[in-house]
Amino acid sequence: MPEILVLYYSTHGATRQMAQLIARGIESEGATARLRTVPRISTVCEAIEASVPDAGAPYAELADLQECIAVALGSPTRFGNMAAPMKYFWDGTVGDWLKGSLIGKPACVFTSTGSMHGGNESTLLTMMLPLLHHGMLIVGTPYSETMLSTTASGGTPYGPSHVAGSESNQPLSAEEKQLCIAQGKRLANIALKLAAAE
């Protein structure tokens, strides 16, 4: 069964919950979601993460990008940009870029931020940049998803978003959950059509 990589970094758990909902949408379309995360990074050179996380998804490997037919990429917002661990992972994909191994694969992005205007849209846009450099096809959230017009929490045409609150403890709203599932379905539907056409 074709696999779609759901690659995320999560600090307080909201981005992980979004990844799981996107995976649910992917699997409802007949693909398999491969959930992966990235390790924290440190400015202290001697500090290293265990090779296997204590809990949650396994750490991503570059092979995951090549083996999957599409990618859903998620990160919390850090000053309007993706978190450093996710940026570090993508900085290590130069080999894939040189080979062109990701060209033509569909991808989407998702994020969680502490406040309504905390940079969720700019984070989504900046997460698209390495994907575009790889020649990937960006899959947004169309306004046919009516929750985009009614949500009072997260949700953008660039991809699903969540407003976690200043204490990072706000649960995902019903609209945020629905938009995550819808994004997973849309990504899987497009990826499966493209894969079948090859």
mmCIF file of C-alpha atoms in Angstrom:
data_model
loop_
_atom_site.group_PDB
_atom_site.id
_atom_site.type_symbol
_atom_site.label_atom_id
_atom_site.label_comp_id
_atom_site.label_asym_id
_atom_site.label_seq_id
_atom_site.Cartn_x
_atom_site.Cartn_y
_atom_site.Cartn_z
ATOM 1 C CA MET A 1 0.000 0.000 0.000
ATOM 2 C CA PRO A 2 1.390 3.468 -0.861
ATOM 3 C CA GLU A 3 2.771 5.381 2.120
ATOM 4 C CA ILE A 4 2.619 9.094 2.891
ATOM 5 C CA LEU A 5 5.130 10.580 5.306
ATOM 6 C CA VAL A 6 3.658 12.691 8.115
ATOM 7 C CA LEU A 7 6.761 14.418 9.435
ATOM 8 C CA TYR A 8 6.389 16.675 12.465
ATOM 9 C CA TYR A 9 8.122 18.234 15.433
ATOM 10 C CA SER A 10 6.082 18.867 18.576
ATOM 11 C CA THR A 11 7.025 20.490 21.874
ATOM 12 C CA HIS A 12 3.792 20.437 23.888
ATOM 13 C CA GLY A 13 1.822 17.847 21.897
ATOM 14 C CA ALA A 14 -0.526 19.929 19.726
ATOM 15 C CA THR A 15 1.456 19.468 16.508
ATOM 16 C CA ARG A 16 1.636 15.724 17.229
ATOM 17 C CA GLN A 17 -2.176 15.624 17.624
ATOM 18 C CA MET A 18 -2.550 17.462 14.319
ATOM 19 C CA ALA A 19 -0.208 14.940 12.674
ATOM 20 C CA GLN A 20 -2.323 12.070 13.979
ATOM 21 C CA LEU A 21 -5.499 13.661 12.585
ATOM 22 C CA ILE A 22 -3.860 14.252 9.203
ATOM 23 C CA ALA A 23 -2.770 10.594 9.275
ATOM 24 C CA ARG A 24 -6.395 9.597 9.926
ATOM 25 C CA GLY A 25 -7.467 11.545 6.842
ATOM 26 C CA ILE A 26 -4.705 9.939 4.767
ATOM 27 C CA GLU A 27 -5.678 6.441 5.808
ATOM 28 C CA SER A 28 -9.373 7.064 5.106
ATOM 29 C CA GLU A 29 -8.384 7.490 1.437
ATOM 30 C CA GLY A 30 -6.612 4.120 1.214
ATOM 31 C CA ALA A 31 -2.981 5.112 1.783
ATOM 32 C CA THR A 32 -0.792 4.328 4.792
ATOM 33 C CA ALA A 33 0.465 7.188 6.960
ATOM 34 C CA ARG A 34 4.080 6.880 8.110
ATOM 35 C CA LEU A 35 4.358 9.072 11.239
ATOM 36 C CA ARG A 36 7.859 10.370 11.951
ATOM 37 C CA THR A 37 9.375 13.115 14.098
ATOM 38 C CA VAL A 38 12.775 14.761 14.428
ATOM 39 C CA PRO A 39 14.996 14.981 17.526
ATOM 40 C CA ARG A 40 15.607 18.156 19.486
ATOM 41 C CA ILE A 41 18.833 19.968 18.767
ATOM 42 C CA SER A 42 21.166 21.644 21.227
ATOM 43 C CA THR A 43 23.732 24.409 21.117
ATOM 44 C CA VAL A 44 25.883 22.185 23.334
ATOM 45 C CA CYS A 45 27.892 19.981 20.981
ATOM 46 C CA GLU A 46 28.127 17.093 23.458
ATOM 47 C CA ALA A 47 24.363 16.899 24.009
ATOM 48 C CA ILE A 48 22.755 14.158 21.942
ATOM 49 C CA GLU A 49 19.332 12.598 21.779
ATOM 50 C CA ALA A 50 18.834 8.878 22.146
ATOM 51 C CA SER A 51 18.680 7.129 18.765
ATOM 52 C CA VAL A 52 15.113 6.067 19.542
ATOM 53 C CA PRO A 53 12.607 8.484 21.140
ATOM 54 C CA ASP A 54 11.202 7.620 24.562
ATOM 55 C CA ALA A 55 7.639 7.925 23.235
ATOM 56 C CA GLY A 56 5.765 8.781 20.072
ATOM 57 C CA ALA A 57 6.809 8.359 16.465
ATOM 58 C CA PRO A 58 10.287 7.168 15.435
ATOM 59 C CA TYR A 59 12.820 9.682 14.190
ATOM 60 C CA ALA A 60 12.734 10.396 10.467
ATOM 61 C CA GLU A 61 15.444 9.197 8.141
ATOM 62 C CA LEU A 62 16.183 10.573 4.691
ATOM 63 C CA ALA A 63 14.984 7.263 3.257
ATOM 64 C CA ASP A 64 11.474 8.093 4.524
ATOM 65 C CA LEU A 65 11.328 10.993 2.055
ATOM 66 C CA GLN A 66 12.277 8.762 -0.861
ATOM 67 C CA GLU A 67 10.067 5.802 0.061
ATOM 68 C CA CYS A 68 6.840 7.789 0.483
ATOM 69 C CA ILE A 69 4.673 9.204 -2.312
ATOM 70 C CA ALA A 70 3.895 12.467 -0.471
ATOM 71 C CA VAL A 71 4.812 14.461 2.645
ATOM 72 C CA ALA A 72 2.767 16.282 5.306
ATOM 73 C CA LEU A 73 5.127 18.587 7.216
ATOM 74 C CA GLY A 74 4.277 20.068 10.622
ATOM 75 C CA SER A 75 6.049 22.271 13.147
ATOM 76 C CA PRO A 76 5.161 24.643 15.956
ATOM 77 C CA THR A 77 5.779 28.298 15.262
ATOM 78 C CA ARG A 78 9.084 29.830 16.335
ATOM 79 C CA PHE A 79 9.080 33.574 15.647
ATOM 80 C CA GLY A 80 7.042 33.084 12.491
ATOM 81 C CA ASN A 81 9.162 30.203 11.229
ATOM 82 C CA MET A 82 9.470 26.444 11.650
ATOM 83 C CA ALA A 83 11.227 25.169 14.770
ATOM 84 C CA ALA A 84 14.999 24.677 14.563
ATOM 85 C CA PRO A 85 14.883 20.847 14.751
ATOM 86 C CA MET A 86 12.701 20.694 11.628
ATOM 87 C CA LYS A 87 14.852 23.271 9.827
ATOM 88 C CA TYR A 88 17.935 21.231 10.761
ATOM 89 C CA PHE A 89 16.384 18.108 9.235
ATOM 90 C CA TRP A 90 15.617 19.875 5.953
ATOM 91 C CA ASP A 91 19.090 21.437 5.867
ATOM 92 C CA GLY A 92 20.376 17.855 5.664
ATOM 93 C CA THR A 93 18.435 17.023 2.481
ATOM 94 C CA VAL A 94 20.933 18.501 0.011
ATOM 95 C CA GLY A 95 21.655 15.026 -1.389
ATOM 96 C CA ASP A 96 17.978 14.564 -2.257
ATOM 97 C CA TRP A 97 17.953 18.022 -3.834
ATOM 98 C CA LEU A 98 21.000 17.231 -5.974
ATOM 99 C CA LYS A 99 19.422 13.953 -7.135
ATOM 100 C CA GLY A 100 15.983 15.521 -7.611
ATOM 101 C CA SER A 101 14.448 12.601 -5.734
ATOM 102 C CA LEU A 102 11.506 14.636 -4.352
ATOM 103 C CA ILE A 103 10.532 16.408 -7.582
ATOM 104 C CA GLY A 104 6.823 16.072 -8.319
ATOM 105 C CA LYS A 105 5.796 14.661 -4.943
ATOM 106 C CA PRO A 106 2.820 16.423 -3.335
ATOM 107 C CA ALA A 107 3.276 18.004 0.093
ATOM 108 C CA CYS A 108 1.282 19.982 2.632
ATOM 109 C CA VAL A 109 2.156 21.901 5.800
ATOM 110 C CA PHE A 110 0.566 22.413 9.221
ATOM 111 C CA THR A 111 1.434 24.324 12.408
ATOM 112 C CA SER A 112 0.470 25.251 15.953
ATOM 113 C CA THR A 113 1.135 28.583 17.648
ATOM 114 C CA GLY A 114 0.477 30.161 21.027
ATOM 115 C CA SER A 115 -1.658 33.075 19.875
ATOM 116 C CA MET A 116 -4.055 33.919 17.069
ATOM 117 C CA HIS A 117 -1.544 36.249 15.430
ATOM 118 C CA GLY A 118 1.551 34.376 16.543
ATOM 119 C CA GLY A 119 2.912 33.681 13.068
ATOM 120 C CA ASN A 120 0.998 30.589 12.011
ATOM 121 C CA GLU A 121 0.553 31.746 8.397
ATOM 122 C CA SER A 122 4.179 32.871 8.012
ATOM 123 C CA THR A 123 5.312 29.560 9.497
ATOM 124 C CA LEU A 124 3.248 27.658 6.946
ATOM 125 C CA LEU A 125 4.687 29.768 4.142
ATOM 126 C CA THR A 126 8.294 29.360 5.296
ATOM 127 C CA MET A 127 7.833 25.592 5.647
ATOM 128 C CA MET A 128 6.835 25.556 1.980
ATOM 129 C CA LEU A 129 10.180 27.061 0.881
ATOM 130 C CA PRO A 130 12.381 23.947 1.162
ATOM 131 C CA LEU A 131 9.575 21.885 -0.371
ATOM 132 C CA LEU A 132 9.432 24.234 -3.362
ATOM 133 C CA HIS A 133 13.221 24.100 -3.733
ATOM 134 C CA HIS A 134 12.881 20.313 -3.900
ATOM 135 C CA GLY A 135 10.320 20.672 -6.696
ATOM 136 C CA MET A 136 7.461 19.328 -4.615
ATOM 137 C CA LEU A 137 3.823 20.204 -5.357
ATOM 138 C CA ILE A 138 2.165 22.215 -2.581
ATOM 139 C CA VAL A 139 -1.328 21.094 -1.599
ATOM 140 C CA GLY A 140 -3.249 23.737 0.351
ATOM 141 C CA THR A 141 -6.664 23.720 1.977
ATOM 142 C CA PRO A 142 -9.319 25.026 -0.427
ATOM 143 C CA TYR A 143 -12.292 27.123 0.638
ATOM 144 C CA SER A 144 -14.556 24.249 -0.347
ATOM 145 C CA GLU A 145 -13.701 23.215 3.228
ATOM 146 C CA THR A 146 -16.382 25.473 4.708
ATOM 147 C CA MET A 147 -14.710 25.500 8.147
ATOM 148 C CA LEU A 148 -12.151 27.940 6.711
ATOM 149 C CA SER A 149 -14.892 30.559 6.530
ATOM 150 C CA THR A 150 -16.426 29.851 9.940
ATOM 151 C CA THR A 151 -13.511 29.028 12.240
ATOM 152 C CA ALA A 152 -12.786 31.367 15.146
ATOM 153 C CA SER A 153 -9.608 29.432 15.972
ATOM 154 C CA GLY A 154 -7.015 28.029 13.577
ATOM 155 C CA GLY A 155 -7.237 27.147 9.903
ATOM 156 C CA THR A 156 -5.811 28.756 6.755
ATOM 157 C CA PRO A 157 -5.804 28.110 3.002
ATOM 158 C CA TYR A 158 -2.042 27.457 3.330
ATOM 159 C CA GLY A 159 -2.696 24.473 5.598
ATOM 160 C CA PRO A 160 -4.192 23.524 8.958
ATOM 161 C CA SER A 161 -3.226 25.553 12.012
ATOM 162 C CA HIS A 162 -4.006 25.479 15.723
ATOM 163 C CA VAL A 163 -4.080 28.211 18.354
ATOM 164 C CA ALA A 164 -2.737 26.566 21.513
ATOM 165 C CA GLY A 165 -2.947 29.571 23.864
ATOM 166 C CA SER A 166 -0.219 31.256 25.890
ATOM 167 C CA GLU A 167 0.118 28.198 28.153
ATOM 168 C CA SER A 168 0.050 25.777 25.171
ATOM 169 C CA ASN A 169 -2.874 23.955 26.748
ATOM 170 C CA GLN A 170 -5.848 24.798 24.527
ATOM 171 C CA PRO A 171 -7.299 21.656 22.924
ATOM 172 C CA LEU A 172 -7.809 21.530 19.179
ATOM 173 C CA SER A 173 -11.184 23.013 18.240
ATOM 174 C CA ALA A 174 -13.726 21.011 16.249
ATOM 175 C CA GLU A 175 -12.923 23.089 13.162
ATOM 176 C CA GLU A 176 -9.167 22.612 13.584
ATOM 177 C CA LYS A 177 -9.639 18.839 13.858
ATOM 178 C CA GLN A 178 -11.882 18.708 10.800
ATOM 179 C CA LEU A 179 -9.434 20.783 8.748
ATOM 180 C CA CYS A 180 -6.565 18.440 9.682
ATOM 181 C CA ILE A 181 -8.534 15.375 8.587
ATOM 182 C CA ALA A 182 -9.644 17.136 5.392
ATOM 183 C CA GLN A 183 -6.034 18.088 4.606
ATOM 184 C CA GLY A 184 -4.911 14.489 5.029
ATOM 185 C CA LYS A 185 -7.675 13.308 2.705
ATOM 186 C CA ARG A 186 -6.815 15.909 0.079
ATOM 187 C CA LEU A 187 -3.096 15.115 0.180
ATOM 188 C CA ALA A 188 -3.727 11.358 -0.095
ATOM 189 C CA ASN A 189 -6.265 11.756 -2.887
ATOM 190 C CA ILE A 190 -3.865 13.834 -5.014
ATOM 191 C CA ALA A 191 -0.845 11.640 -4.203
ATOM 192 C CA LEU A 192 -2.669 8.437 -5.106
ATOM 193 C CA LYS A 193 -3.882 9.904 -8.420
ATOM 194 C CA LEU A 194 -0.358 11.033 -9.305
ATOM 195 C CA ALA A 195 1.136 7.672 -8.321
ATOM 196 C CA ALA A 196 -1.435 5.817 -10.440
ATOM 197 C CA ALA A 197 -0.613 7.998 -13.446
ATOM 198 C CA GLU A 198 3.092 7.093 -13.418
#
